[in-house]
Amino acid sequence: MRTLEAMPVFWNWEMVLACNFRCSYCNYTCLGWERHHAMNVFPGLARLSEVWSRIQDLYGTVHIELSGGECTSYPGWEGVINMLVGIHTVSLDTNLSLDAERFAKLVKLERVRISASFHPQFSDFDSFLRKCLTLKERRVSDLFINYVAYPDQLAEMARYKKAFNEHGIRFYVQPFQGVYRKCSVYPESYTEAELGLIEEALALGGPDADISRGRFQWKGSAMRTGTEEQLRKIQEERGTHLAPPLVATTPKRPPVHCHMGHYYAKTYVNGDTYRCCAKPTKERPAELLSEKLYLGNLFLDDDLKLLEAPAACDYEPCPCDRCMVVGQETRWLDRWCAPDLTLSNDEGEHR
């Protein structure tokens, strides 16, 4: 049984707002990728090496969850990933447009987890599957699939999931959040027929099915709450589709104590680092929150540190679908996974 004491620190680095795909259901595609490019900050490999070596000195080997954008769009990508894997373990969120054979030779795959997003609008299924199998054959620590339940992509979803199931690859379904064909707001507008296609895929089973179902019920999304003015601001600042609010105002909840900020941090493309996915807003200014959310700038602040203990949080709705609430460890602990470095390539399966 996993314990909190044995869990490493998890650090999400949203490293770049750029992508080589232009999926029609992507928030950034709808708003225009180019308008976000100016937000990117690239400190250079030498500074990044200093930063992540300092984090190792403070917290040992942490698990860095790389996201974006498409991570492989980061300038000098191969040098950065090679440096990171040499110091820490890494989870890579990617559309798998990379050369799988080249990547397998570049890094120690036993220190890497891959979250592969399959986008049928730009990826051929057979080619994508072959890349996944190549990485599994090279003993990547873990590999799983993310798939957006966009209305135009539902008919083939069960076939895709069945194929991945047959190879022991988990297939997570993400609800589409946005406006479909300029008129229907999702996920609220899923029809019974569309929900039936989603359930047809999830009914194929596997350890991913219940988590996928939970994502269709999670209320922490910016799409599901807030006034129209709040949502419009979110659209401008975060690249999220504007959708009519379901809840005009959200009552403040009693604070809960959470390990986010203690065992987790989130760094944005400019280096700004927060204890979790929540950020102060005009409607929720920092002074009204029970604890500070901002930890500092990872690229600039040489004294940036995590919290020394779990801290109170009353941010509602909680934007973290794996929030580390004290006393609820059975709900979230097993969902925070990193490569098991106690296993070598010759010792059984990797987590």
Tab-separated table of C-alpha atoms in Angstrom:
chain	number	residue	atom	x	y	z
A	1	MET	CA	0.000	0.000	0.000
A	2	ARG	CA	1.343	3.420	-0.933
A	3	THR	CA	1.996	5.953	1.800
A	4	LEU	CA	2.314	9.729	1.757
A	5	GLU	CA	5.783	9.543	3.279
A	6	ALA	CA	7.026	7.505	0.304
A	7	MET	CA	5.552	9.894	-2.275
A	8	PRO	CA	7.923	12.285	-4.058
A	9	VAL	CA	7.208	15.951	-4.630
A	10	PHE	CA	5.264	16.527	-7.863
A	11	TRP	CA	6.014	19.650	-9.887
A	12	ASN	CA	3.931	20.610	-12.910
A	13	TRP	CA	5.806	22.831	-15.364
A	14	GLU	CA	3.623	24.304	-18.103
A	15	MET	CA	6.729	24.836	-20.180
A	16	VAL	CA	5.606	26.301	-23.507
A	17	LEU	CA	2.538	27.768	-25.194
A	18	ALA	CA	3.177	26.532	-28.723
A	19	CYS	CA	2.087	23.489	-30.709
A	20	ASN	CA	2.585	21.897	-34.111
A	21	PHE	CA	-1.080	20.766	-34.199
A	22	ARG	CA	-4.153	22.950	-34.685
A	23	CYS	CA	-6.951	20.748	-33.350
A	24	SER	CA	-10.340	22.380	-33.870
A	25	TYR	CA	-11.425	21.643	-30.283
A	26	CYS	CA	-8.310	23.121	-28.657
A	27	ASN	CA	-8.806	26.297	-26.625
A	28	TYR	CA	-5.600	27.835	-27.913
A	29	THR	CA	-6.390	27.044	-31.544
A	30	CYS	CA	-9.755	28.793	-31.211
A	31	LEU	CA	-8.180	31.901	-29.711
A	32	GLY	CA	-5.017	31.791	-31.828
A	33	TRP	CA	-1.745	30.239	-30.709
A	34	GLU	CA	0.251	33.219	-31.909
A	35	ARG	CA	-1.299	35.585	-29.390
A	36	HIS	CA	0.101	33.430	-26.577
A	37	HIS	CA	3.674	33.131	-27.844
A	38	ALA	CA	4.740	36.366	-26.132
A	39	MET	CA	3.933	34.793	-22.753
A	40	ASN	CA	6.716	32.221	-23.139
A	41	VAL	CA	9.947	32.679	-21.190
A	42	PHE	CA	13.000	30.574	-22.083
A	43	PRO	CA	15.747	30.990	-19.452
A	44	GLY	CA	18.255	28.844	-21.334
A	45	LEU	CA	19.634	25.405	-20.559
A	46	ALA	CA	22.307	26.589	-18.116
A	47	ARG	CA	19.815	28.468	-15.933
A	48	LEU	CA	17.290	25.631	-16.083
A	49	SER	CA	19.981	23.216	-14.958
A	50	GLU	CA	20.755	25.498	-11.996
A	51	VAL	CA	17.077	25.791	-11.090
A	52	TRP	CA	16.277	22.085	-11.167
A	53	SER	CA	19.534	21.140	-9.432
A	54	ARG	CA	18.554	23.492	-6.616
A	55	ILE	CA	15.147	21.797	-6.376
A	56	GLN	CA	16.942	18.452	-6.124
A	57	ASP	CA	19.114	19.791	-3.300
A	58	LEU	CA	15.983	20.839	-1.417
A	59	TYR	CA	13.615	17.934	-2.081
A	60	GLY	CA	15.586	15.098	-3.648
A	61	THR	CA	14.357	13.540	-6.866
A	62	VAL	CA	11.016	15.167	-7.701
A	63	HIS	CA	8.603	14.119	-10.437
A	64	ILE	CA	8.267	16.890	-13.036
A	65	GLU	CA	5.044	16.845	-15.031
A	66	LEU	CA	5.774	18.644	-18.311
A	67	SER	CA	2.786	20.170	-20.078
A	68	GLY	CA	1.970	22.917	-22.557
A	69	GLY	CA	1.297	23.386	-25.462
A	70	GLU	CA	3.292	20.639	-27.068
A	71	CYS	CA	6.394	20.128	-24.955
A	72	THR	CA	8.552	19.129	-27.904
A	73	SER	CA	7.997	22.661	-29.306
A	74	TYR	CA	10.249	24.051	-26.552
A	75	PRO	CA	13.459	25.555	-28.039
A	76	GLY	CA	16.384	23.199	-27.495
A	77	TRP	CA	13.914	20.546	-26.420
A	78	GLU	CA	16.264	17.558	-26.534
A	79	GLY	CA	18.866	19.210	-24.317
A	80	VAL	CA	16.221	20.236	-21.789
A	81	ILE	CA	14.581	16.808	-21.483
A	82	ASN	CA	17.960	15.072	-21.273
A	83	MET	CA	19.009	17.398	-18.445
A	84	LEU	CA	15.735	16.957	-16.553
A	85	VAL	CA	15.746	13.170	-16.771
A	86	GLY	CA	19.333	13.141	-15.542
A	87	ILE	CA	18.279	14.924	-12.331
A	88	HIS	CA	14.635	13.996	-11.731
A	89	THR	CA	11.894	11.775	-13.125
A	90	VAL	CA	9.578	13.193	-15.761
A	91	SER	CA	6.021	12.845	-17.032
A	92	LEU	CA	5.731	14.074	-20.610
A	93	ASP	CA	2.417	15.350	-21.978
A	94	THR	CA	2.786	15.040	-25.756
A	95	ASN	CA	0.899	14.500	-28.993
A	96	LEU	CA	3.580	11.924	-29.836
A	97	SER	CA	4.636	13.655	-33.036
A	98	LEU	CA	8.199	12.956	-31.890
A	99	ASP	CA	10.439	10.232	-33.333
A	100	ALA	CA	9.897	7.373	-30.871
A	101	GLU	CA	13.120	5.540	-31.724
A	102	ARG	CA	15.198	8.712	-31.386
A	103	PHE	CA	13.524	9.618	-28.093
A	104	ALA	CA	14.156	6.121	-26.703
A	105	LYS	CA	17.873	6.570	-27.387
A	106	LEU	CA	17.948	10.119	-25.985
A	107	VAL	CA	16.768	9.538	-22.409
A	108	LYS	CA	16.573	6.827	-19.760
A	109	LEU	CA	12.996	5.715	-20.378
A	110	GLU	CA	12.734	4.003	-16.985
A	111	ARG	CA	12.673	7.550	-15.529
A	112	VAL	CA	9.884	8.734	-17.864
A	113	ARG	CA	6.091	8.458	-17.945
A	114	ILE	CA	4.307	9.465	-21.144
A	115	SER	CA	0.833	10.968	-21.322
A	116	ALA	CA	0.157	10.611	-25.041
A	117	SER	CA	-2.698	12.651	-26.476
A	118	PHE	CA	-4.243	11.024	-29.540
A	119	HIS	CA	-5.714	13.594	-31.940
A	120	PRO	CA	-7.294	11.882	-34.990
A	121	GLN	CA	-7.474	15.204	-36.834
A	122	PHE	CA	-3.670	15.162	-37.131
A	123	SER	CA	-2.458	11.665	-36.192
A	124	ASP	CA	-2.872	8.405	-38.089
A	125	PHE	CA	-4.059	5.763	-35.627
A	126	ASP	CA	-1.832	2.914	-36.823
A	127	SER	CA	1.272	5.106	-36.799
A	128	PHE	CA	0.393	6.474	-33.357
A	129	LEU	CA	-0.125	2.970	-31.956
A	130	ARG	CA	3.215	1.810	-33.371
A	131	LYS	CA	4.978	4.655	-31.574
A	132	CYS	CA	3.288	3.672	-28.316
A	133	LEU	CA	4.353	0.052	-28.732
A	134	THR	CA	7.914	1.084	-29.577
A	135	LEU	CA	8.162	3.060	-26.340
A	136	LYS	CA	6.669	0.188	-24.335
A	137	GLU	CA	9.144	-2.228	-25.913
A	138	ARG	CA	11.963	0.112	-24.863
A	139	ARG	CA	10.651	-0.158	-21.291
A	140	VAL	CA	9.219	3.310	-20.732
A	141	SER	CA	8.111	3.504	-17.089
A	142	ASP	CA	4.464	4.089	-18.007
A	143	LEU	CA	2.440	5.185	-21.016
A	144	PHE	CA	-1.243	6.036	-21.286
A	145	ILE	CA	-3.564	7.789	-23.736
A	146	ASN	CA	-5.709	10.911	-23.426
A	147	TYR	CA	-8.558	11.374	-25.899
A	148	VAL	CA	-10.969	14.311	-26.214
A	149	ALA	CA	-14.629	13.290	-26.510
A	150	TYR	CA	-15.283	15.782	-29.302
A	151	PRO	CA	-18.626	15.031	-31.022
A	152	ASP	CA	-16.960	14.314	-34.376
A	153	GLN	CA	-14.595	11.822	-32.696
A	154	LEU	CA	-17.080	9.702	-30.760
A	155	ALA	CA	-18.020	7.123	-33.394
A	156	GLU	CA	-14.531	5.578	-33.505
A	157	MET	CA	-13.712	5.963	-29.810
A	158	ALA	CA	-14.688	2.430	-28.735
A	159	ARG	CA	-12.555	0.946	-31.516
A	160	TYR	CA	-9.561	2.973	-30.413
A	161	LYS	CA	-10.008	2.066	-26.757
A	162	LYS	CA	-10.388	-1.625	-27.589
A	163	ALA	CA	-7.104	-1.582	-29.521
A	164	PHE	CA	-5.225	0.112	-26.691
A	165	ASN	CA	-6.818	-2.237	-24.140
A	166	GLU	CA	-5.484	-5.205	-26.090
A	167	HIS	CA	-1.959	-3.869	-25.618
A	168	GLY	CA	-2.407	-3.028	-21.933
A	169	ILE	CA	-2.428	0.733	-22.528
A	170	ARG	CA	-4.839	2.843	-20.470
A	171	PHE	CA	-7.176	5.115	-22.456
A	172	TYR	CA	-8.545	8.156	-20.606
A	173	VAL	CA	-11.474	10.086	-22.046
A	174	GLN	CA	-11.553	13.860	-21.550
A	175	PRO	CA	-14.857	15.735	-21.903
A	176	PHE	CA	-14.889	18.355	-24.640
A	177	GLN	CA	-15.189	21.826	-23.099
A	178	GLY	CA	-16.110	24.468	-25.601
A	179	VAL	CA	-18.524	25.587	-28.278
A	180	TYR	CA	-19.339	23.076	-31.008
A	181	ARG	CA	-20.069	24.514	-34.452
A	182	LYS	CA	-20.604	27.963	-32.919
A	183	CYS	CA	-23.870	27.040	-31.229
A	184	SER	CA	-23.729	24.179	-28.683
A	185	VAL	CA	-21.861	24.548	-25.386
A	186	TYR	CA	-20.128	21.405	-24.153
A	187	PRO	CA	-19.982	19.364	-21.962
A	188	GLU	CA	-23.511	20.468	-21.049
A	189	SER	CA	-24.815	19.786	-24.587
A	190	TYR	CA	-23.857	16.134	-24.928
A	191	THR	CA	-26.885	14.333	-26.378
A	192	GLU	CA	-28.132	10.972	-25.144
A	193	ALA	CA	-26.739	9.394	-28.304
A	194	GLU	CA	-23.319	10.970	-27.721
A	195	LEU	CA	-23.274	9.925	-24.073
A	196	GLY	CA	-24.171	6.434	-25.246
A	197	LEU	CA	-21.109	6.339	-27.507
A	198	ILE	CA	-18.929	7.511	-24.636
A	199	GLU	CA	-20.308	4.816	-22.345
A	200	GLU	CA	-19.880	2.201	-25.072
A	201	ALA	CA	-16.152	2.920	-24.992
A	202	LEU	CA	-15.894	3.088	-21.208
A	203	ALA	CA	-17.853	-0.153	-20.851
A	204	LEU	CA	-14.867	-1.926	-22.379
A	205	GLY	CA	-13.382	-1.609	-18.914
A	206	GLY	CA	-9.866	-1.165	-17.669
A	207	PRO	CA	-8.495	0.841	-14.724
A	208	ASP	CA	-9.090	4.084	-16.625
A	209	ALA	CA	-12.866	3.783	-17.066
A	210	ASP	CA	-14.020	5.028	-13.652
A	211	ILE	CA	-11.579	7.948	-13.693
A	212	SER	CA	-12.875	8.933	-17.132
A	213	ARG	CA	-16.472	8.787	-15.876
A	214	GLY	CA	-15.517	11.004	-12.952
A	215	ARG	CA	-14.182	13.654	-15.313
A	216	PHE	CA	-17.642	14.099	-16.795
A	217	GLN	CA	-18.982	14.898	-13.307
A	218	TRP	CA	-16.154	17.054	-11.952
A	219	LYS	CA	-17.316	20.573	-11.090
A	220	GLY	CA	-13.932	22.273	-10.781
A	221	SER	CA	-13.701	23.376	-14.387
A	222	ALA	CA	-13.866	27.069	-15.224
A	223	MET	CA	-16.529	26.093	-17.735
A	224	ARG	CA	-18.982	25.093	-15.028
A	225	THR	CA	-19.107	28.110	-12.757
A	226	GLY	CA	-18.690	31.877	-12.667
A	227	THR	CA	-20.425	34.960	-13.962
A	228	GLU	CA	-20.327	35.837	-17.654
A	229	GLU	CA	-17.786	38.569	-16.894
A	230	GLN	CA	-15.574	36.089	-15.018
A	231	LEU	CA	-15.744	33.586	-17.836
A	232	ARG	CA	-14.909	36.211	-20.441
A	233	LYS	CA	-11.850	37.194	-18.426
A	234	ILE	CA	-10.819	33.549	-18.160
A	235	GLN	CA	-11.167	33.251	-21.918
A	236	GLU	CA	-8.829	36.183	-22.465
A	237	GLU	CA	-6.212	35.212	-19.870
A	238	ARG	CA	-6.165	31.421	-20.046
A	239	GLY	CA	-7.354	30.630	-23.527
A	240	THR	CA	-10.527	28.908	-22.345
A	241	HIS	CA	-13.719	28.882	-24.402
A	242	LEU	CA	-16.412	31.258	-23.175
A	243	ALA	CA	-19.466	29.354	-21.998
A	244	PRO	CA	-22.648	30.466	-20.224
A	245	PRO	CA	-22.346	30.089	-16.443
A	246	LEU	CA	-24.132	27.327	-14.583
A	247	VAL	CA	-23.605	29.020	-11.238
A	248	ALA	CA	-23.593	32.805	-10.992
A	249	THR	CA	-21.891	32.926	-7.604
A	250	THR	CA	-20.104	30.268	-5.633
A	251	PRO	CA	-20.419	30.307	-1.841
A	252	LYS	CA	-17.170	30.261	0.076
A	253	ARG	CA	-16.560	26.848	1.591
A	254	PRO	CA	-15.063	26.068	4.998
A	255	PRO	CA	-11.283	25.714	4.627
A	256	VAL	CA	-9.794	22.262	4.191
A	257	HIS	CA	-6.143	21.426	4.759
A	258	CYS	CA	-4.364	20.280	1.633
A	259	HIS	CA	-0.867	19.081	0.715
A	260	MET	CA	-0.909	21.056	-2.550
A	261	GLY	CA	2.021	23.435	-2.155
A	262	HIS	CA	3.607	20.981	0.278
A	263	TYR	CA	3.964	17.985	-2.050
A	264	TYR	CA	3.092	19.834	-5.261
A	265	ALA	CA	3.725	23.064	-7.163
A	266	LYS	CA	2.640	24.431	-10.537
A	267	THR	CA	4.919	26.625	-12.637
A	268	TYR	CA	3.602	28.580	-15.628
A	269	VAL	CA	5.501	29.476	-18.798
A	270	ASN	CA	6.846	32.729	-17.308
A	271	GLY	CA	8.159	30.976	-14.194
A	272	ASP	CA	5.392	32.109	-11.833
A	273	THR	CA	4.774	29.279	-9.392
A	274	TYR	CA	1.674	28.547	-7.319
A	275	ARG	CA	0.806	25.926	-4.747
A	276	CYS	CA	-1.794	24.409	-7.099
A	277	CYS	CA	-3.989	25.177	-10.120
A	278	ALA	CA	-5.855	27.913	-8.233
A	279	LYS	CA	-4.804	31.528	-8.776
A	280	PRO	CA	-5.983	34.783	-7.207
A	281	THR	CA	-8.449	36.662	-9.406
A	282	LYS	CA	-10.293	39.960	-9.279
A	283	GLU	CA	-13.265	38.120	-7.817
A	284	ARG	CA	-11.080	36.092	-5.420
A	285	PRO	CA	-8.246	38.472	-4.410
A	286	ALA	CA	-5.355	36.987	-2.471
A	287	GLU	CA	-6.293	38.807	0.734
A	288	LEU	CA	-9.639	36.987	0.872
A	289	LEU	CA	-8.100	33.529	0.565
A	290	SER	CA	-7.192	31.564	3.671
A	291	GLU	CA	-3.588	30.966	2.583
A	292	LYS	CA	-1.305	32.420	-0.071
A	293	LEU	CA	-1.315	30.664	-3.427
A	294	TYR	CA	1.770	32.283	-5.001
A	295	LEU	CA	5.123	30.747	-4.084
A	296	GLY	CA	7.422	32.860	-6.264
A	297	ASN	CA	9.097	32.738	-9.676
A	298	LEU	CA	11.013	29.535	-10.305
A	299	PHE	CA	13.330	31.143	-12.857
A	300	LEU	CA	14.127	34.294	-10.853
A	301	ASP	CA	13.758	33.566	-7.136
A	302	ASP	CA	16.663	31.606	-5.688
A	303	ASP	CA	14.845	31.357	-2.364
A	304	LEU	CA	11.613	29.828	-3.713
A	305	LYS	CA	10.484	26.939	-1.515
A	306	LEU	CA	7.448	24.752	-1.022
A	307	LEU	CA	5.248	25.038	2.043
A	308	GLU	CA	6.584	23.214	5.086
A	309	ALA	CA	3.240	21.597	5.931
A	310	PRO	CA	-0.272	21.191	4.507
A	311	ALA	CA	-2.114	24.500	4.441
A	312	ALA	CA	-5.721	25.640	4.540
A	313	CYS	CA	-7.616	26.251	1.304
A	314	ASP	CA	-11.124	27.630	0.775
A	315	TYR	CA	-10.920	28.139	-3.005
A	316	GLU	CA	-14.259	27.088	-4.504
A	317	PRO	CA	-14.787	25.365	-6.830
A	318	CYS	CA	-11.516	23.494	-6.416
A	319	PRO	CA	-9.749	23.427	-9.815
A	320	CYS	CA	-7.544	20.454	-8.872
A	321	ASP	CA	-9.079	17.099	-9.818
A	322	ARG	CA	-6.411	15.296	-7.742
A	323	CYS	CA	-6.353	17.706	-4.790
A	324	MET	CA	-4.377	16.346	-1.832
A	325	VAL	CA	-6.908	17.016	0.935
A	326	VAL	CA	-5.746	15.813	4.347
A	327	GLY	CA	-7.866	12.885	5.521
A	328	GLN	CA	-8.895	11.917	1.976
A	329	GLU	CA	-5.704	10.087	1.025
A	330	THR	CA	-7.564	6.967	-0.120
A	331	ARG	CA	-9.209	9.106	-2.826
A	332	TRP	CA	-6.107	10.713	-4.317
A	333	LEU	CA	-2.889	9.020	-3.224
A	334	ASP	CA	-2.904	6.272	-5.862
A	335	ARG	CA	-3.530	8.824	-8.623
A	336	TRP	CA	-0.148	10.470	-8.064
A	337	CYS	CA	2.302	8.153	-9.814
A	338	ALA	CA	5.993	8.443	-10.610
A	339	PRO	CA	8.548	5.967	-11.966
A	340	ASP	CA	9.637	3.484	-9.314
A	341	LEU	CA	13.401	3.924	-9.182
A	342	THR	CA	13.789	0.872	-6.937
A	343	LEU	CA	13.168	-1.251	-10.044
A	344	SER	CA	15.810	-1.660	-12.704
A	345	ASN	CA	15.131	-2.617	-16.292
A	346	ASP	CA	15.558	-6.276	-15.300
A	347	GLU	CA	13.315	-6.309	-12.248
A	348	GLY	CA	9.690	-6.844	-13.103
A	349	GLU	CA	7.166	-4.262	-14.159
A	350	HIS	CA	7.389	-0.520	-13.741
A	351	ARG	CA	4.546	1.325	-12.089
